[in-house]
Coordinates of C-alpha atoms in Angstrom, one line a residue:
X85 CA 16.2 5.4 -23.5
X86 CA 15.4 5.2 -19.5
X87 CA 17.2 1.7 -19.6
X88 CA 20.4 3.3 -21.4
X89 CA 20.6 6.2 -19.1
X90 CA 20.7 4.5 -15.7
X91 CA 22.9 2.2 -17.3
X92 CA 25.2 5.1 -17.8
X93 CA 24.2 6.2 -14.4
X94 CA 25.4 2.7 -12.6
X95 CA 28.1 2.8 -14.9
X96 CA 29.7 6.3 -13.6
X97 CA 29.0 5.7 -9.9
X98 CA 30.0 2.1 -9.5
X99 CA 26.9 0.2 -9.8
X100 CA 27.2 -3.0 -12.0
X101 CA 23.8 -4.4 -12.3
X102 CA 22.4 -3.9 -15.5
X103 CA 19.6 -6.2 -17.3
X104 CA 17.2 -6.0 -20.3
X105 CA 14.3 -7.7 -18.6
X106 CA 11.5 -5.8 -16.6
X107 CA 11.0 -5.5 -13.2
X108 CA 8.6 -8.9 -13.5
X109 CA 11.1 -11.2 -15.4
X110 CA 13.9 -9.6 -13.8
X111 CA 12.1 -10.7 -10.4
X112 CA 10.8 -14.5 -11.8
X113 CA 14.4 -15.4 -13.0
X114 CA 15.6 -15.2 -9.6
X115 CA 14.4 -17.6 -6.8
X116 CA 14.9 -15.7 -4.0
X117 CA 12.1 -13.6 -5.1
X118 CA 9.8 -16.3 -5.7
X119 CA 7.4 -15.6 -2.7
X120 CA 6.8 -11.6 -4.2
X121 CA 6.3 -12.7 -7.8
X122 CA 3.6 -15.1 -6.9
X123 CA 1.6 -12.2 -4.4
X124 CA 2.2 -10.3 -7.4
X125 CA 0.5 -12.5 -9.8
X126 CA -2.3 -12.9 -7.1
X127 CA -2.7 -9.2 -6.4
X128 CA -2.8 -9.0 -10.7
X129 CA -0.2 -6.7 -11.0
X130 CA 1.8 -8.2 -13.5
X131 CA 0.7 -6.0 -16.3
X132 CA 1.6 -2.8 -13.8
X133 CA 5.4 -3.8 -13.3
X134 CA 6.2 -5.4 -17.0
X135 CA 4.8 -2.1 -18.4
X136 CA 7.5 0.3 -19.9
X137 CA 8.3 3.0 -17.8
X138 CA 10.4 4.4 -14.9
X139 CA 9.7 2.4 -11.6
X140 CA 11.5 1.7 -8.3
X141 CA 10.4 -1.5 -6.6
X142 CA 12.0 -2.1 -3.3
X143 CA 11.6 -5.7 -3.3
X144 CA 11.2 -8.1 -0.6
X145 CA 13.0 -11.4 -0.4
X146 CA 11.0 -15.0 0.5
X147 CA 13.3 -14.5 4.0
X148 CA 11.7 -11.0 4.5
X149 CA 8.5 -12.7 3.9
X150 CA 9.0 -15.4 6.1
X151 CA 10.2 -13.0 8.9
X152 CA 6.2 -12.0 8.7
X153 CA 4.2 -13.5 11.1
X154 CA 1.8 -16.0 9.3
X155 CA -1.0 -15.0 10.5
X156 CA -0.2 -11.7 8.7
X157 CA 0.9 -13.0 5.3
X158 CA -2.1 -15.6 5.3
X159 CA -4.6 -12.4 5.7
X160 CA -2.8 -10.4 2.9
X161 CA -3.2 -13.9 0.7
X162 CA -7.1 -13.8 1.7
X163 CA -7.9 -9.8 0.9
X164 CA -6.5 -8.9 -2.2
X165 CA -7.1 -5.5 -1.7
X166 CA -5.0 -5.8 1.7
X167 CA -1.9 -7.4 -0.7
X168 CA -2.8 -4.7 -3.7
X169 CA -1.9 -1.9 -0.8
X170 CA 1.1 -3.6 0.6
X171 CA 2.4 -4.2 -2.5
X172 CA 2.1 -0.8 -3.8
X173 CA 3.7 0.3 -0.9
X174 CA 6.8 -1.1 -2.4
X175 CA 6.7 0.9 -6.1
X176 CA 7.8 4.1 -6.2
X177 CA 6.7 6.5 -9.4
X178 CA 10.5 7.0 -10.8
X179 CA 13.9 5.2 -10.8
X180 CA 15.7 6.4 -7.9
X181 CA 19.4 4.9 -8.0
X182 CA 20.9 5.0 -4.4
X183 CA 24.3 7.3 -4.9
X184 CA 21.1 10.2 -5.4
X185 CA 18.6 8.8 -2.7
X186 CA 19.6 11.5 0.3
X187 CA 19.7 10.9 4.3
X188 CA 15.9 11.6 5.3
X189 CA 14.3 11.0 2.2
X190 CA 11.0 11.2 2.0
X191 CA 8.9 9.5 -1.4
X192 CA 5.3 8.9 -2.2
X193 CA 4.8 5.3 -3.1
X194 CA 1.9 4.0 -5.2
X195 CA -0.1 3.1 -2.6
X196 CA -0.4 6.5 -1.8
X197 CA 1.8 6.6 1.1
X198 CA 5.2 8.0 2.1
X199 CA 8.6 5.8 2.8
X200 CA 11.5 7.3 4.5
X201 CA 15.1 6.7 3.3
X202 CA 17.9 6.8 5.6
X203 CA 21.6 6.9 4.5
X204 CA 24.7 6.3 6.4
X205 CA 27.9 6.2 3.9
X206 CA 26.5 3.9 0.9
X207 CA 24.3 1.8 3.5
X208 CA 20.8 2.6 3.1
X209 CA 17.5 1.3 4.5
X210 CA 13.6 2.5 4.2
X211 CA 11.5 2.8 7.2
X212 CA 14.5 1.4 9.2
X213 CA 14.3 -2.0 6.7
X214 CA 17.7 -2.6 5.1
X215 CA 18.6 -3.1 1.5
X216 CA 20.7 -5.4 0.9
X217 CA 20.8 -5.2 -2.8
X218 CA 21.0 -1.7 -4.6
X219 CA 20.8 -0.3 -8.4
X220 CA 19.3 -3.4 -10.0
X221 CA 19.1 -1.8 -13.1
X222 CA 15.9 -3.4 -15.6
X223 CA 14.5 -1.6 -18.9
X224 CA 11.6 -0.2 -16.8
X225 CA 13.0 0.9 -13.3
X226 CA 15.2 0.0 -10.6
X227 CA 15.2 -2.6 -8.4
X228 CA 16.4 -2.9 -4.4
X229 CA 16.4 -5.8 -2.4
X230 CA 14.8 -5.3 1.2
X231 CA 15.5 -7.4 4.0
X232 CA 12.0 -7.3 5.4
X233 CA 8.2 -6.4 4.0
X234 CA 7.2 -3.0 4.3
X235 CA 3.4 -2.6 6.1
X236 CA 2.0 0.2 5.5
X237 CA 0.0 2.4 8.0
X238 CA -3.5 2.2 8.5
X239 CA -4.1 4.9 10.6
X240 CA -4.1 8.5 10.8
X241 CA -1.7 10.5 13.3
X242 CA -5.3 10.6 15.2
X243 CA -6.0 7.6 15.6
X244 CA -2.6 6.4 16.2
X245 CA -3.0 8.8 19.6
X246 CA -6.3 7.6 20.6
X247 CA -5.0 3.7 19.8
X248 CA -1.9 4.6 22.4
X249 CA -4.2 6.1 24.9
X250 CA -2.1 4.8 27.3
X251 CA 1.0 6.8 26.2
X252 CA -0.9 9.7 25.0
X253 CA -4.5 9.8 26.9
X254 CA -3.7 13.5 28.2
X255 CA -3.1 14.7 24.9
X256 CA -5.9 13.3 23.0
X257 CA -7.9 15.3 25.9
X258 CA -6.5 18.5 25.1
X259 CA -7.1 17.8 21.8
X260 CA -10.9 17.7 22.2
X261 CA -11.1 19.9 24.6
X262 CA -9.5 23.1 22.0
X263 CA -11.6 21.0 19.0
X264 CA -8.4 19.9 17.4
X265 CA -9.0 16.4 16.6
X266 CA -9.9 17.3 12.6
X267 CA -6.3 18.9 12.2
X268 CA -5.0 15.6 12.8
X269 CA -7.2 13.4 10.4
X270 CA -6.3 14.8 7.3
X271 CA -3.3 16.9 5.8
X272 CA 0.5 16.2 5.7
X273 CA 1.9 16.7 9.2
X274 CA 4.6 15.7 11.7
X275 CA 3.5 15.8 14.9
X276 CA 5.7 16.3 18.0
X277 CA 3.8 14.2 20.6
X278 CA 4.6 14.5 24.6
X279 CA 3.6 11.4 26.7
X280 CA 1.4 11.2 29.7
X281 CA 4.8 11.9 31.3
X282 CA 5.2 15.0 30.1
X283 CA 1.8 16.7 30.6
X284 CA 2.2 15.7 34.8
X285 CA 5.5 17.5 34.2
X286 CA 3.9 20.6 33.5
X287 CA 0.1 20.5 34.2
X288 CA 0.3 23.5 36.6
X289 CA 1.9 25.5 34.3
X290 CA -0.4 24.8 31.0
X291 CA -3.1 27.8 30.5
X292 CA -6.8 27.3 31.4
X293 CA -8.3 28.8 28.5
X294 CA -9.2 26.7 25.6
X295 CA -7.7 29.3 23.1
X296 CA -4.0 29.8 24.9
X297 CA -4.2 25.7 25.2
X298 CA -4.7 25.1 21.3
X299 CA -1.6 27.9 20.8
X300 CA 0.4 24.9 23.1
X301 CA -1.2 22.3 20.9
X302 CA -0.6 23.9 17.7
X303 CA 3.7 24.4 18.5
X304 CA 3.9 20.9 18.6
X305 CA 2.7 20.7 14.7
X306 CA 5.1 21.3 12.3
X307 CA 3.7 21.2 8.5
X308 CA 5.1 18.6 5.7
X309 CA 7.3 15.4 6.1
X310 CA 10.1 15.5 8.9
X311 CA 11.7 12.4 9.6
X312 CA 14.5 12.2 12.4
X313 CA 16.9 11.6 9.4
X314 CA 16.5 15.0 7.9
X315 CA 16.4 17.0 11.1
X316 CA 20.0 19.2 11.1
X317 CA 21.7 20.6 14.1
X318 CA 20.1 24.3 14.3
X319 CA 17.0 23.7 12.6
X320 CA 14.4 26.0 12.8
X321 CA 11.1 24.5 12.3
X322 CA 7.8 26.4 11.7
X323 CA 4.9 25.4 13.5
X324 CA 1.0 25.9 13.4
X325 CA 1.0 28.3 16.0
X326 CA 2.9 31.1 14.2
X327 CA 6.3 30.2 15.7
X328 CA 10.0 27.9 15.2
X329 CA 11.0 24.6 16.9
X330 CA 15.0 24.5 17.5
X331 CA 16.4 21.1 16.9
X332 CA 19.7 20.6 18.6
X333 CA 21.2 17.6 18.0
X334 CA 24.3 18.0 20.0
X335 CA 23.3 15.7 22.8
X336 CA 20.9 12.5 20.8
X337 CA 17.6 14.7 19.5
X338 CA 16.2 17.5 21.1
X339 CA 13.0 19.9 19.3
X340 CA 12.9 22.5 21.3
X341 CA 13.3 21.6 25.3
X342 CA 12.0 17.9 24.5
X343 CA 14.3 15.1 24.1
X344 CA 13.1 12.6 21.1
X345 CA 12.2 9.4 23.0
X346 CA 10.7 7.5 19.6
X347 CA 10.8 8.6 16.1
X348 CA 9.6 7.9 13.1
X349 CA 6.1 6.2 13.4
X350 CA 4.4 6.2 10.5
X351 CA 1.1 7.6 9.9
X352 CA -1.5 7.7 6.9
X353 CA -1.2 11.5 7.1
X354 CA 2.2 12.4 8.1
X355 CA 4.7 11.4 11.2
X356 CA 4.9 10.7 14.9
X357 CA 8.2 11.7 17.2
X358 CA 7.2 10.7 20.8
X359 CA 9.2 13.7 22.7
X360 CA 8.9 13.7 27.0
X361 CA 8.5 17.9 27.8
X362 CA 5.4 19.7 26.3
X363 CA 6.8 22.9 24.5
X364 CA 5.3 26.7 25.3
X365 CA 5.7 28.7 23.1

């Protein structure tokens, strides 16, 4: 019934790729996917992807493989846990056929963390990877063809701050110093992070108290999954500390009085924007 509906799907919106084969066979009948179906048979999830149901597999060809470095795919070929997870990270829980994926798209993958879809006319890529092949249409899902492998993160927003202590060693400060660190290891958050930079901008002007600091803290935290593709013009985004971000897109991206100087990095728990002004609320 799933096959027969997306096929009607693809059908009324102009996509032509329709097979009876799962995902596996589907993959295995066509070389350029030769490098994923044997990680697949190595990571053992054959079984998985030939099982009826309603998967997407956004699926790397051997070029996106071999664009790894090899150090990088000879570790993932030694830990099969490692490949299980990267793998994973590739297979969404539902068919999603690309005329209804949305700009800034955001969908949990079965490794248990998030991709981000970004849309510009009928051009799409995930995490900034391209597909180059859409609405490959199989009895148990949908397939898209990526132009690079997909790592997923390994660290939480946390981390990622104390790992770039060079870029952020100011605010992993004032995150210990208002005991915020926990916020940031768990939950579902997108973080608006000013650099270094930005604290020297305005270090005479940040309170003294612990409790008017954490306020500070806490209006760069926005709850849920923003990525710079969903952000509209006027956006009004509500923050931990009881009060709205503006986004103004009228001159690149702005969240409040910060311009976005690097967007979208991943986290386990959520999503990084590197902005260059600390916003008061």
């Amino acid at each position: 019934m799933l096959f027969k509906i997306l096929c009607l799907v693809a059908a009324f919106h102009g996509a032509f790729s329709a097979d009876s084969r799962n995902i596996v066979q589907y993959l295995a009948a066509n070389p350029e996917y030769s490098t994923l179906v044997g990680l697949v048979k190595d990571a053992g999830l054959v079984a998985s992807l030939s099982a009826p149901g309603s998967l997407t597999v956004l699926a790397p060809t051997n070029d996106a493989f071999k664009a790894l470095p090899a150090s990088t795919l000879s570790a993932l070929q030694k830990d099969k846990n490692q490949l299980k997870t990267v793998l994973l990270y590739h297979v969404i829980n539902k068919a999603l056929i690309s005329f209804l994926i949305t700009d800034g798209e955001v969908e949990t993958t079965l490794a248990n963390q998030n991709v981000t879809f970004s849309k510009t006319g009928t051009a799409l890529k995930v995490n900034n990877a391209p597909i180059s092949n859409s609405d490959l249409i199989v009895s148990n899902g949908v397939i898209h063809t990526l132009d690079a492998v997909l790592i997923p993160s390994t660290e939480n927003i946390l981390q990622y701050i104390v790992k770039h202590d060079d870029m952020f060693s100011d605010l992993f400060a004032a995150l210990v110093v208002t005991n915020l660190e926990s916020v940031l290891e768990g939950g579902q958050f997108t973080v608006f992070a000013p650099t270094d930079d930005a604290f020297k901008k305005i270090s005479s002007a940040l309170p003294p108290d612990a409790a008017s600091l954490a306020s500070v803290l806490k209006y760069h935290v926005v709850p849920g999954l923003h990525p710079a593709a969903s952000l509209k013009d006027g956006d009004m985004l509500n923050t931990l500390a009881g009060k709205a971000l503006k986004v103004d897109l009228s001159n690149g991206v702005k969240i409040g009085s910060g311009k976005v100087i690097s967007a979208d990095i991943m986290a386990i728990n959520g999503i990084i924007h590197v902005i260059d002004t600390v916003q008061v609320p």
